PDB file of C-alpha atoms and ligand atoms in Angstrom:
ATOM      1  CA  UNK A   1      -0.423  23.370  -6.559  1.00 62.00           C
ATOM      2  CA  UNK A   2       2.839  24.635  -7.439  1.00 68.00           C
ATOM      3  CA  UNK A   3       3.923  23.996 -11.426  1.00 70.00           C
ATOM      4  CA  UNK A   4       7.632  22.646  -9.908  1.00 72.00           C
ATOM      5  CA  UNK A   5       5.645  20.766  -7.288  1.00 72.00           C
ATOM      6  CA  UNK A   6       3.207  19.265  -9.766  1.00 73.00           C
ATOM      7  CA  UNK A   7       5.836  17.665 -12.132  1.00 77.00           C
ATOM      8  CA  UNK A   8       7.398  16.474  -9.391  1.00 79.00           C
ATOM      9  CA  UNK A   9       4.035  14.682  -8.198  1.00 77.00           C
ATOM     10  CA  UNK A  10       4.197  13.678 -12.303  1.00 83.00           C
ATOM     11  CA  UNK A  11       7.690  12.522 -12.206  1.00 85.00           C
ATOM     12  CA  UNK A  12       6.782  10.365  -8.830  1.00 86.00           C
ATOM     13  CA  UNK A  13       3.478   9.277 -10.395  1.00 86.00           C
ATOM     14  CA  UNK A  14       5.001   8.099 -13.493  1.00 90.00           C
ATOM     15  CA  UNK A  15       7.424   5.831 -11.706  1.00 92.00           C
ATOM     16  CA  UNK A  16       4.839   3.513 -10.388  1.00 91.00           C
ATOM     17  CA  UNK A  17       4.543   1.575 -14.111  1.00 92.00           C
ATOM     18  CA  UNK A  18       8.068   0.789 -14.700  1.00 93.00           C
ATOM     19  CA  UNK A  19       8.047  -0.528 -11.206  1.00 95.00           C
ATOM     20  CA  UNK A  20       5.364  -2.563 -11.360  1.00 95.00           C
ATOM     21  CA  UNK A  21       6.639  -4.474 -14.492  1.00 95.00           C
ATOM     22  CA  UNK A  22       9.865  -5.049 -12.022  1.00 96.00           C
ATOM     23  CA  UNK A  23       7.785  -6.361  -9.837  1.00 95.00           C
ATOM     24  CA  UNK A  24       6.027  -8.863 -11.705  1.00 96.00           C
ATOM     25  CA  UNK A  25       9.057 -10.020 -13.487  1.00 96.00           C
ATOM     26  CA  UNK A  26      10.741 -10.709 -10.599  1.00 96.00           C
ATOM     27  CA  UNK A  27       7.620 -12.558  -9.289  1.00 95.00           C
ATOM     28  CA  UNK A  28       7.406 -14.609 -12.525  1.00 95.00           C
ATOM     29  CA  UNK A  29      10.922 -15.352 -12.124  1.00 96.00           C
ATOM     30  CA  UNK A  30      10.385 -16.600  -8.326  1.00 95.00           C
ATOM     31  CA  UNK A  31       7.091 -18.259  -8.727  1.00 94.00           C
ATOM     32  CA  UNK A  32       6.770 -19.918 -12.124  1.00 94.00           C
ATOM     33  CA  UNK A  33       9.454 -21.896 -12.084  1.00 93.00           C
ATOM     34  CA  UNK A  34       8.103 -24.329 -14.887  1.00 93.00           C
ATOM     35  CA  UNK A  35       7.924 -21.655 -17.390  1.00 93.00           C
ATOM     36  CA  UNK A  36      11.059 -19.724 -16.227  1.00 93.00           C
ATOM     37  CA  UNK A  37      13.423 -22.609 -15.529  1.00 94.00           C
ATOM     38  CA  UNK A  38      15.069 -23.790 -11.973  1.00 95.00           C
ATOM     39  CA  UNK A  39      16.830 -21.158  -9.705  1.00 96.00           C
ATOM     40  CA  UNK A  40      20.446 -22.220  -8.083  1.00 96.00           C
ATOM     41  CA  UNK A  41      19.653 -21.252  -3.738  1.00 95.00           C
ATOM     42  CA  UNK A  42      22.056 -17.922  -4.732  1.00 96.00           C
ATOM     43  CA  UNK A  43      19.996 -16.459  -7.511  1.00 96.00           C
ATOM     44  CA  UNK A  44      17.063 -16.985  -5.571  1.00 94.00           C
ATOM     45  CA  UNK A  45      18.407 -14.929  -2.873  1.00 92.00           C
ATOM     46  CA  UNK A  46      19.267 -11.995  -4.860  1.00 94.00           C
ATOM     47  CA  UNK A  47      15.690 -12.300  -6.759  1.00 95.00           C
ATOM     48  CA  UNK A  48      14.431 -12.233  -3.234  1.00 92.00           C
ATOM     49  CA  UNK A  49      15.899  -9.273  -1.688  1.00 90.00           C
ATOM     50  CA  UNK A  50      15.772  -7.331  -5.423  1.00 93.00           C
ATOM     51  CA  UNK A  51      12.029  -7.741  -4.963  1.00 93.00           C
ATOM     52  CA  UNK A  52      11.862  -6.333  -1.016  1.00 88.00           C
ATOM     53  CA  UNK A  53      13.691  -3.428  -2.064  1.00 89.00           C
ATOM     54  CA  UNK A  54      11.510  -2.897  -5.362  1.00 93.00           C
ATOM     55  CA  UNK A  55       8.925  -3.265  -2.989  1.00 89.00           C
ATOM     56  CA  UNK A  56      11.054  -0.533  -0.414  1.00 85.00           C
ATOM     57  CA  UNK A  57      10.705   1.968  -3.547  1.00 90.00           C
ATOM     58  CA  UNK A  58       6.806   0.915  -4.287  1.00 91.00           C
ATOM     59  CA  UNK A  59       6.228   1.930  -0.648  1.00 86.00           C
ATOM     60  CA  UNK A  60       8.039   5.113  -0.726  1.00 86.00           C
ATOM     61  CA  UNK A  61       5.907   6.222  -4.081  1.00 90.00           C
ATOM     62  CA  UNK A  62       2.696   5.359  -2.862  1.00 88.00           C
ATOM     63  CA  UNK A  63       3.240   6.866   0.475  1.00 86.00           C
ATOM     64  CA  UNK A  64       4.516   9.951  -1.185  1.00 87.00           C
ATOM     65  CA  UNK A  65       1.614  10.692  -3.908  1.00 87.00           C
ATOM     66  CA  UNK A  66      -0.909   9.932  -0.843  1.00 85.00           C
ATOM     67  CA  UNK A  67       0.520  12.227   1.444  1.00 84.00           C
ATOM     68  CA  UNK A  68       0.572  14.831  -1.223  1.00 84.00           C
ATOM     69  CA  UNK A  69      -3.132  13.864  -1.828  1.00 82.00           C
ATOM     70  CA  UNK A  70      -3.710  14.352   1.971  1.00 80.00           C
ATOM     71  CA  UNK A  71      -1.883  17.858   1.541  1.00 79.00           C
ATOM     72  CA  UNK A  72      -4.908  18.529  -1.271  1.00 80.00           C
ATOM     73  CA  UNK A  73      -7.291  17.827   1.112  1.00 78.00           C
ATOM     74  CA  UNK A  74      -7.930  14.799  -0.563  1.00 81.00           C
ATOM     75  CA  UNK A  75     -10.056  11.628   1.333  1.00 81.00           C
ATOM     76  CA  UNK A  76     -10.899   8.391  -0.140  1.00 84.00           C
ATOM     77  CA  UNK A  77     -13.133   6.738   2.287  1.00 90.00           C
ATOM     78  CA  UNK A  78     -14.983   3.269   1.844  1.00 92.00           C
ATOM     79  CA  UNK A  79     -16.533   0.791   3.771  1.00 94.00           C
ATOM     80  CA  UNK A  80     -14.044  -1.733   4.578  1.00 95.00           C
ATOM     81  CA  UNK A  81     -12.987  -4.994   6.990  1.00 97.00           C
ATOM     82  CA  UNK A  82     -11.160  -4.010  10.003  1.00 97.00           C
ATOM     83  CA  UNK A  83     -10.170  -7.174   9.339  1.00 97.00           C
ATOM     84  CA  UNK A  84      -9.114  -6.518   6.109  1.00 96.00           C
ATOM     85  CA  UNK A  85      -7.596  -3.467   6.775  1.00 96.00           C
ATOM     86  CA  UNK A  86      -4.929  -4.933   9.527  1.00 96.00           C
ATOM     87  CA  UNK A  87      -4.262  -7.968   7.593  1.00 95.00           C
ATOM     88  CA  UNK A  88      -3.377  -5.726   4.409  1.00 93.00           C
ATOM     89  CA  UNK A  89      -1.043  -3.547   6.184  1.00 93.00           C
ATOM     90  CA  UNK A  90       0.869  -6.261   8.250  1.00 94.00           C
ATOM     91  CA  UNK A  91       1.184  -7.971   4.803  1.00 91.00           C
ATOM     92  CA  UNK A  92       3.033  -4.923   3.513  1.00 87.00           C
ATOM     93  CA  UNK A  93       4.975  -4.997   6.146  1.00 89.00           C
ATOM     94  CA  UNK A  94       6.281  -8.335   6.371  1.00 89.00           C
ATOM     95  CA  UNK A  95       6.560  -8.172   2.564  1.00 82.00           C
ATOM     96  CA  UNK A  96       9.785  -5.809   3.064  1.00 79.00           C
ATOM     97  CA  UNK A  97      11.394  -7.903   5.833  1.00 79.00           C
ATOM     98  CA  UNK A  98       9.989 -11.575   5.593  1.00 82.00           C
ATOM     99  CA  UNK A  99       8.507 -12.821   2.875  1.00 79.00           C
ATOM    100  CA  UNK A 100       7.769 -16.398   4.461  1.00 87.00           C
ATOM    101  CA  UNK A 101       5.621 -14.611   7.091  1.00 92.00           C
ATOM    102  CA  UNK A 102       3.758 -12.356   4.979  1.00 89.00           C
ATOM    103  CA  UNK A 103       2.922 -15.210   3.452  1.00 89.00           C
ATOM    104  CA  UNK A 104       1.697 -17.436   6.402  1.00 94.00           C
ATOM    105  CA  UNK A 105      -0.651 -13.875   7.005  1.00 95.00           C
ATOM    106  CA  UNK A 106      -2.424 -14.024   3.815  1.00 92.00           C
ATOM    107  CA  UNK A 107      -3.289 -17.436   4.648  1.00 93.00           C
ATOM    108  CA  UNK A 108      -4.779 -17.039   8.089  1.00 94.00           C
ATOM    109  CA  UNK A 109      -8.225 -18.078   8.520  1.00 92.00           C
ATOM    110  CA  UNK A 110      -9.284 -16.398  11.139  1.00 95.00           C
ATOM    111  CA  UNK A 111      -8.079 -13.725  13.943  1.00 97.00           C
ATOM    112  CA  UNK A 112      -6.842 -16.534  16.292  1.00 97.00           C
ATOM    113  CA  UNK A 113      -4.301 -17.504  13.762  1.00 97.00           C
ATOM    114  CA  UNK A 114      -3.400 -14.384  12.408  1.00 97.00           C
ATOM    115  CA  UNK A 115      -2.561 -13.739  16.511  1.00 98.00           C
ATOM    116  CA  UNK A 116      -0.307 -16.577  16.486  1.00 97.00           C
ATOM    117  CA  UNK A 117       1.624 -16.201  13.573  1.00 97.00           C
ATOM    118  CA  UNK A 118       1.913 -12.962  15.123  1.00 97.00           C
ATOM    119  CA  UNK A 119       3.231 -14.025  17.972  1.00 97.00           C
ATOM    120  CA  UNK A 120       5.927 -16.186  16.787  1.00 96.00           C
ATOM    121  CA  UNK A 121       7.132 -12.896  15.510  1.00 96.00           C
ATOM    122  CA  UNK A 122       7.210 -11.212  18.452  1.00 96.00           C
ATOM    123  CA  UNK A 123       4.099  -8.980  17.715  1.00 97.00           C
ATOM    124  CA  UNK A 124       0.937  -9.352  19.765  1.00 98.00           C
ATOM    125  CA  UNK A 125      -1.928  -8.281  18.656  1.00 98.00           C
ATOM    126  CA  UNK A 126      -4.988  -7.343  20.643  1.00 98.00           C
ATOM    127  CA  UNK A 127      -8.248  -6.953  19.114  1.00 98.00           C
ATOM    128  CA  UNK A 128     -11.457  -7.901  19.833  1.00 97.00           C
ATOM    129  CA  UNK A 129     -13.386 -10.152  17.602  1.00 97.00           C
ATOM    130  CA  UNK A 130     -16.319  -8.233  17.478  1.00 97.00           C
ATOM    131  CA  UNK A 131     -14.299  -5.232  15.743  1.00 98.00           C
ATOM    132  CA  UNK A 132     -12.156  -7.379  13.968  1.00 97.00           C
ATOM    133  CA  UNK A 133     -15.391  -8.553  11.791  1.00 97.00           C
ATOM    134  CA  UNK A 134     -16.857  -5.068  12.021  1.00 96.00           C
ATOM    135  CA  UNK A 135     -17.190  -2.742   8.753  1.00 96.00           C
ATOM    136  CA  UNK A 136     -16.269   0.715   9.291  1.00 96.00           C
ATOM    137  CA  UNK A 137     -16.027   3.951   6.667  1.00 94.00           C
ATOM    138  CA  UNK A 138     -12.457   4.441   6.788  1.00 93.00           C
ATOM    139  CA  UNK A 139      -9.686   5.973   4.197  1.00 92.00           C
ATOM    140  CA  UNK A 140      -7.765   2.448   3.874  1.00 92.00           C
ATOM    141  CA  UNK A 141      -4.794   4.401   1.830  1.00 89.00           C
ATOM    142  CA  UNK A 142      -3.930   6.694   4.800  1.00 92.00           C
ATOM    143  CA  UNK A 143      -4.267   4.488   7.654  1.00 95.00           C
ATOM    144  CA  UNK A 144      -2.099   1.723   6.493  1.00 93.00           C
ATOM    145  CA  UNK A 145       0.565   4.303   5.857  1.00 91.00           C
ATOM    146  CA  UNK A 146       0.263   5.095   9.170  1.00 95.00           C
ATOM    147  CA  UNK A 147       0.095   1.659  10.360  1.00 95.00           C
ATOM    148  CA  UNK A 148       3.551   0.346   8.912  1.00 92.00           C
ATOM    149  CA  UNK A 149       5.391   3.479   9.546  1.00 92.00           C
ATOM    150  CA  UNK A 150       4.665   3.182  13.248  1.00 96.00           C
ATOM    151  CA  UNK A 151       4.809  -0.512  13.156  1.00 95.00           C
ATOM    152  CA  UNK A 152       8.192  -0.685  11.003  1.00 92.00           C
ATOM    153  CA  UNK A 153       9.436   1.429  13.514  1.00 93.00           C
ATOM    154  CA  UNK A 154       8.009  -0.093  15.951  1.00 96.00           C
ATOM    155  CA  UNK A 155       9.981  -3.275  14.811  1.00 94.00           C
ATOM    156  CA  UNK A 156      13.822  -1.549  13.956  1.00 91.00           C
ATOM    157  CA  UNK A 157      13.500  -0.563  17.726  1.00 93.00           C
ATOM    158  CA  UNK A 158      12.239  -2.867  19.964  1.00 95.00           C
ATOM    159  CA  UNK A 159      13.870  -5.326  21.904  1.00 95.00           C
ATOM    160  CA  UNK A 160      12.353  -8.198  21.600  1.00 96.00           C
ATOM    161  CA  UNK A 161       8.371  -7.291  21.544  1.00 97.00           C
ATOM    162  CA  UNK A 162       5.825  -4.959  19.465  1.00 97.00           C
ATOM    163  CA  UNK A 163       2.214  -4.479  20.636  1.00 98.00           C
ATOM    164  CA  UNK A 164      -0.688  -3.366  18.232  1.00 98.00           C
ATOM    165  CA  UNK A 165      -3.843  -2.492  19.655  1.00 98.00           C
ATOM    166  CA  UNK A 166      -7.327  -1.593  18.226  1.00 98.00           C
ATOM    167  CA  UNK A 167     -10.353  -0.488  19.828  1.00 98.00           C
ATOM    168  CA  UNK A 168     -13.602   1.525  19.241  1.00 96.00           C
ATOM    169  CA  UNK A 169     -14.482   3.724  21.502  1.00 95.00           C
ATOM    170  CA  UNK A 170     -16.900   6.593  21.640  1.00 93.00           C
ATOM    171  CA  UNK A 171     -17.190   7.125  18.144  1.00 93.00           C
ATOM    172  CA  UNK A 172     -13.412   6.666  17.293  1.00 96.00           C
ATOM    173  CA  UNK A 173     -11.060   4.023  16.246  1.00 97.00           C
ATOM    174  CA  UNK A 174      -8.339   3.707  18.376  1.00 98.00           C
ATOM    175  CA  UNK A 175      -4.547   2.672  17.658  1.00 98.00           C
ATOM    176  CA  UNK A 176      -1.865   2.104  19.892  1.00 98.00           C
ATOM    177  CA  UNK A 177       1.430   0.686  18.548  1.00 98.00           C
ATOM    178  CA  UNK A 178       3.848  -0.112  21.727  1.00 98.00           C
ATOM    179  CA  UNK A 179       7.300  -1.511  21.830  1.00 98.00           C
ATOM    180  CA  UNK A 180       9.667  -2.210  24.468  1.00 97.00           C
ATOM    181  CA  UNK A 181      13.169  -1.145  22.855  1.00 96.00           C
ATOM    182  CA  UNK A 182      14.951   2.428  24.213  1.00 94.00           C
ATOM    183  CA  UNK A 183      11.835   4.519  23.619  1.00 95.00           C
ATOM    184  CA  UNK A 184      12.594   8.200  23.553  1.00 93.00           C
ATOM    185  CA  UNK A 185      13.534  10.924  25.785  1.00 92.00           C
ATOM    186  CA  UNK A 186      10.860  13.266  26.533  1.00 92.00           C
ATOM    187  CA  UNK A 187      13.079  16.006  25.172  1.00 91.00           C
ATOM    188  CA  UNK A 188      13.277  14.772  21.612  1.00 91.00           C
ATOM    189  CA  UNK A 189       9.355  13.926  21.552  1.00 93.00           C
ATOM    190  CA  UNK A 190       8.265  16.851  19.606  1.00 90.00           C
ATOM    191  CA  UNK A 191      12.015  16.910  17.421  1.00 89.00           C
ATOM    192  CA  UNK A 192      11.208  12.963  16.433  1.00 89.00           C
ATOM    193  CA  UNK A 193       7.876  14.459  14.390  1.00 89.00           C
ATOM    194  CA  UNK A 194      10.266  16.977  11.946  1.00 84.00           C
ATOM    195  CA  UNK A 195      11.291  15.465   8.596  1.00 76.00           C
ATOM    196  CA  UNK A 196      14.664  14.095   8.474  1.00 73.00           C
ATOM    197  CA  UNK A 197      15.098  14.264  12.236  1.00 75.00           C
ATOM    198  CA  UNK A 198      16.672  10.900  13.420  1.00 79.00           C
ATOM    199  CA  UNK A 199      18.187  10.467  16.869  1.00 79.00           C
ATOM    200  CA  UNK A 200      20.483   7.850  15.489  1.00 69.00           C
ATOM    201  CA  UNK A 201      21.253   9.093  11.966  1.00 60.00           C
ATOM    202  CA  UNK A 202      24.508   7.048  11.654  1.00 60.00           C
ATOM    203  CA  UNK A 203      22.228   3.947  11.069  1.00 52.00           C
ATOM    204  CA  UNK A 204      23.068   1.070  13.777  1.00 51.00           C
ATOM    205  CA  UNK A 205      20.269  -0.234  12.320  1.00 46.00           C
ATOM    206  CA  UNK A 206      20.225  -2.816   9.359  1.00 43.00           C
ATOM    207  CA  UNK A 207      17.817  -1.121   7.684  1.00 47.00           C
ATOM    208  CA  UNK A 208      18.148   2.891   7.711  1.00 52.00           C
ATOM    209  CA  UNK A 209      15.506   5.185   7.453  1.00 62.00           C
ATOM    210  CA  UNK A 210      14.897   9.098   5.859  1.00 64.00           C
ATOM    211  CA  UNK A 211      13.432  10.547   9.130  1.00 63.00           C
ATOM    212  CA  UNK A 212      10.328  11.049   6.934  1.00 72.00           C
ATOM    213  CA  UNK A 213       7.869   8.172   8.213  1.00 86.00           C
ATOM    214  CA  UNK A 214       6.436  10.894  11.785  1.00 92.00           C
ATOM    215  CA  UNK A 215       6.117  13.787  10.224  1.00 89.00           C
ATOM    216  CA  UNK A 216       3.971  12.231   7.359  1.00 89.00           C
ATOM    217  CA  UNK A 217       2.266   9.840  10.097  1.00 93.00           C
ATOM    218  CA  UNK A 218       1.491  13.608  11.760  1.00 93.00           C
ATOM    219  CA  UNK A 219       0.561  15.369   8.443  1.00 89.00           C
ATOM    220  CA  UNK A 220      -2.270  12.436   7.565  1.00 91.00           C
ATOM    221  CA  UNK A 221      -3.577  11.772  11.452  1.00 94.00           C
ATOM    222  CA  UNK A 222      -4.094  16.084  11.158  1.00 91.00           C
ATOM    223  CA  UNK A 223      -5.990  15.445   7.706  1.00 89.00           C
ATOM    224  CA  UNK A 224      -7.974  13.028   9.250  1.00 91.00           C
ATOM    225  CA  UNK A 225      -9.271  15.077  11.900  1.00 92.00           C
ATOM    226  CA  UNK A 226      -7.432  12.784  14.358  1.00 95.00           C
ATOM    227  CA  UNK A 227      -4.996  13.088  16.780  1.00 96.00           C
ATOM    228  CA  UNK A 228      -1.203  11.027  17.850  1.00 96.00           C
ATOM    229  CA  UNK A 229      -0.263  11.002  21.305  1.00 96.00           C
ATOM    230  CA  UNK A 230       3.324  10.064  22.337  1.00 97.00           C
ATOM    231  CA  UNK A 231       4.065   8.161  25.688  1.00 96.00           C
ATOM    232  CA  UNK A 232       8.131   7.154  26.061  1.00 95.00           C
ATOM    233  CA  UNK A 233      11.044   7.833  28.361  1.00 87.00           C
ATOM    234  CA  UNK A 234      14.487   6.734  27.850  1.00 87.00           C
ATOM    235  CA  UNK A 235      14.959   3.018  28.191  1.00 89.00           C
ATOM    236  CA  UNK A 236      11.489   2.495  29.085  1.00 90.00           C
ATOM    237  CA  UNK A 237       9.971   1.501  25.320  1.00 96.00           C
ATOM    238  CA  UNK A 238       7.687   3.843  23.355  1.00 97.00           C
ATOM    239  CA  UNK A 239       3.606   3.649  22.254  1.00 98.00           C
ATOM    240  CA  UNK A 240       2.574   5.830  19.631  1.00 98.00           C
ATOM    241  CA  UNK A 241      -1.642   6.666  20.175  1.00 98.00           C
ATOM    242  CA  UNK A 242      -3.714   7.448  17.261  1.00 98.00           C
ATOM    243  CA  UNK A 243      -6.965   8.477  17.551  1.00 98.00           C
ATOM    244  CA  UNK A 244      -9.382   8.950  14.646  1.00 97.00           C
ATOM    245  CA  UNK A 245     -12.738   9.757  14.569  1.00 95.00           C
ATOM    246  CA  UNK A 246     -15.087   7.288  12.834  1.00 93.00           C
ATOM    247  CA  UNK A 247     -17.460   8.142  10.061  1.00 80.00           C
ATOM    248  CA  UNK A 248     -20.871   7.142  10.157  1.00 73.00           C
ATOM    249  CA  UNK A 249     -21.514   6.905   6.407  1.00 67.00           C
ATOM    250  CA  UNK A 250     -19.604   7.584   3.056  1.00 60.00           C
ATOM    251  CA  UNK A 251     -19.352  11.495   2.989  1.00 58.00           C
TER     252      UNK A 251
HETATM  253  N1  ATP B   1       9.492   3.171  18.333  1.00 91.08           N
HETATM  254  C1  ATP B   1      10.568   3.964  18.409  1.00 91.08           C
HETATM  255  N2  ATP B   1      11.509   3.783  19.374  1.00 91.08           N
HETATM  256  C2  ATP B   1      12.597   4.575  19.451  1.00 91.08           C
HETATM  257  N3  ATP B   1      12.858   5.592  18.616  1.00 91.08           N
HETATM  258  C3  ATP B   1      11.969   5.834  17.635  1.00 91.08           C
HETATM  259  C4  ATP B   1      10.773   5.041  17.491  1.00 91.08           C
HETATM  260  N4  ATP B   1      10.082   5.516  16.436  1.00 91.08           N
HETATM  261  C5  ATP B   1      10.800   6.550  15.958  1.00 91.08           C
HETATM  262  N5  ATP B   1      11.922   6.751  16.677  1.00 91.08           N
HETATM  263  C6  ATP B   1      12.943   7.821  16.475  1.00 91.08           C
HETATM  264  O1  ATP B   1      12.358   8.848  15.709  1.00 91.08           O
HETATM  265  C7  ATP B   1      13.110   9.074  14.517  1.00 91.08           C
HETATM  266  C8  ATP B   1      12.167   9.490  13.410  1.00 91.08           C
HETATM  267  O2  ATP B   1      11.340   8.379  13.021  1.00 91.08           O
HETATM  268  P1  ATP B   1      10.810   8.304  11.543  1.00 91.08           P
HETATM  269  O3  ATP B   1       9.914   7.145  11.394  1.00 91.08           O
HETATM  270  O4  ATP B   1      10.288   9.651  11.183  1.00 91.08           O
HETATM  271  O5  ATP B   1      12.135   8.098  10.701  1.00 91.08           O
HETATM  272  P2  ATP B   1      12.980   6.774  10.420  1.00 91.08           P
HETATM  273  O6  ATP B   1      12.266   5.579  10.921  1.00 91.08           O
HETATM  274  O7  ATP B   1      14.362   7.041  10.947  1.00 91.08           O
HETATM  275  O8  ATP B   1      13.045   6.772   8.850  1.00 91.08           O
HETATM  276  P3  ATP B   1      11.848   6.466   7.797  1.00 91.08           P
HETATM  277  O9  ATP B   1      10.597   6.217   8.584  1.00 91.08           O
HETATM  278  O10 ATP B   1      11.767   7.695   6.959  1.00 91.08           O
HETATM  279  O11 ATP B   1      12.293   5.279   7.046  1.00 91.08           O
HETATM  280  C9  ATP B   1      13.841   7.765  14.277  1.00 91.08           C
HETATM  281  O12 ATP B   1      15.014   7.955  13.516  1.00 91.08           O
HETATM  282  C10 ATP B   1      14.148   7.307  15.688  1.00 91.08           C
HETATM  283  O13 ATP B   1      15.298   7.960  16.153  1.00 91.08           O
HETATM  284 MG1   MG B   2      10.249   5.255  10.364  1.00 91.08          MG
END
């Protein structure tokens, strides 16, 4: 690598510590209310959206050094839950808008709660059980990045509903994240992959975005040997396909 490009890897790197000890604080200050002292509804708030934008940051730093990793050639693949894997990333997610949810997901039991809390959040998820207790070699790093950026967008755009679908099939593990908001217009389906492309960068959305989260979802599906298939027209929702070959043992 690059000397600018590694101290700027550095300079990334080093901001995970500080932010961790943000993190925790603010978690002490939330959760331990005994040692800390009460909270007036007000300062809770503000602790509470302090710690989803911490969180915003922790996301972008992570997702950064990995992608940089995948850029190296880089692949860090275990044997892990599908389970755990899904569970994990929809955690992260729901950590950044909803903390009462992301909580209710840690707690699930088993995949026929986990679908319901999901579904009184407007996602459904289908899965079989069979996968869903399956162990599989997979690089858990990459593929929850890819996970919440398609499912965070996902979310910002739909209407009402967000679909995530898993399968195995013929050797590879199969994603589909669907929504039913504006979709895209075939004309902007290749554009929407380039960083800092944004069909609506004024930001009618609450929560605005870098145009970054596609092109790095491209960069690690490529790295992966895998491959991301848009279907949308305008007004008619969008799915985002992700194909990636499975691993029979640890390489
Ligand atoms: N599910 C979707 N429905 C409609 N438009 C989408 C969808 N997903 C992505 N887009 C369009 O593609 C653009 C690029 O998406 P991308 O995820 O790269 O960036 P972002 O979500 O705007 O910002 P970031 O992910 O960096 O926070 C978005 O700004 C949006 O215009
Ligand atoms: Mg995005």
């Amino acid at each position: 690598m690059e000397r600018e490009k590694i101290s700027f890897q550095l300079l990334i790197h080093d901001l995970k510590v500080p932010l961790a000890v943000i993190e925790a604080g603010i978690t002490s200050l939330l959760g331990k209310l005994d040692r800390y002292g009460p909270l007036t509804e007000k300062q809770e708030k503000v602790l509470r959206r302090t710690l989803r934008n911490t969180r915003v940051i922790q996301a972008l730093v992570n997702d950064s050094l990995e992608l940089q990793r995948s850029k190296e050639g880089v692949v860090n693949v275990t044997l892990l839950r599908v389970s755990d894997l899904i569970e994990g990333a929809l955690v992260e997610i729901f950590d950044l808008v909803d903390h009462q949810t992301s909580e209710k997901i840690r707690v699930c039991a088993d995949l026929q709660q986990m679908k319901g809390v999901l579904h009184e959040n407007g996602v459904i998820l289908m899965i079989d059980e069979s996968l869903w207790c399956r162990e599989l070699f997979l690089d858990e790093a990459k593929i929850k990045q890819i996970l919440r950026n398609l499912l965070n967008n996902a979310l910002k755009y739909r209407k009402s509903k967000v679909e995530l679908r898993v399968e195995e099939r013929q050797g590879c593990l199969l994603f589909s994240v669907k929504d039913d908001g504006e979709g895209i217009p075939s004309t902007h389906h290749k554009k929407i992959f380039e960083s800092y492309f944004q069909m609506d960068p004024t930001g009618t959305y609450s929560v605005r975005g870098h145009g970054l989260g596609l092109a790095g979802v491209m960069v690690l599906v490529e790295y992966m040997g895998g491959e991301l298939r848009l279907e949308s027209d305008q007004g008619k929702g969008a799915e985002f396909m992700v194909k990636l070959p499975l691993k029979a043992t640890n390489p």
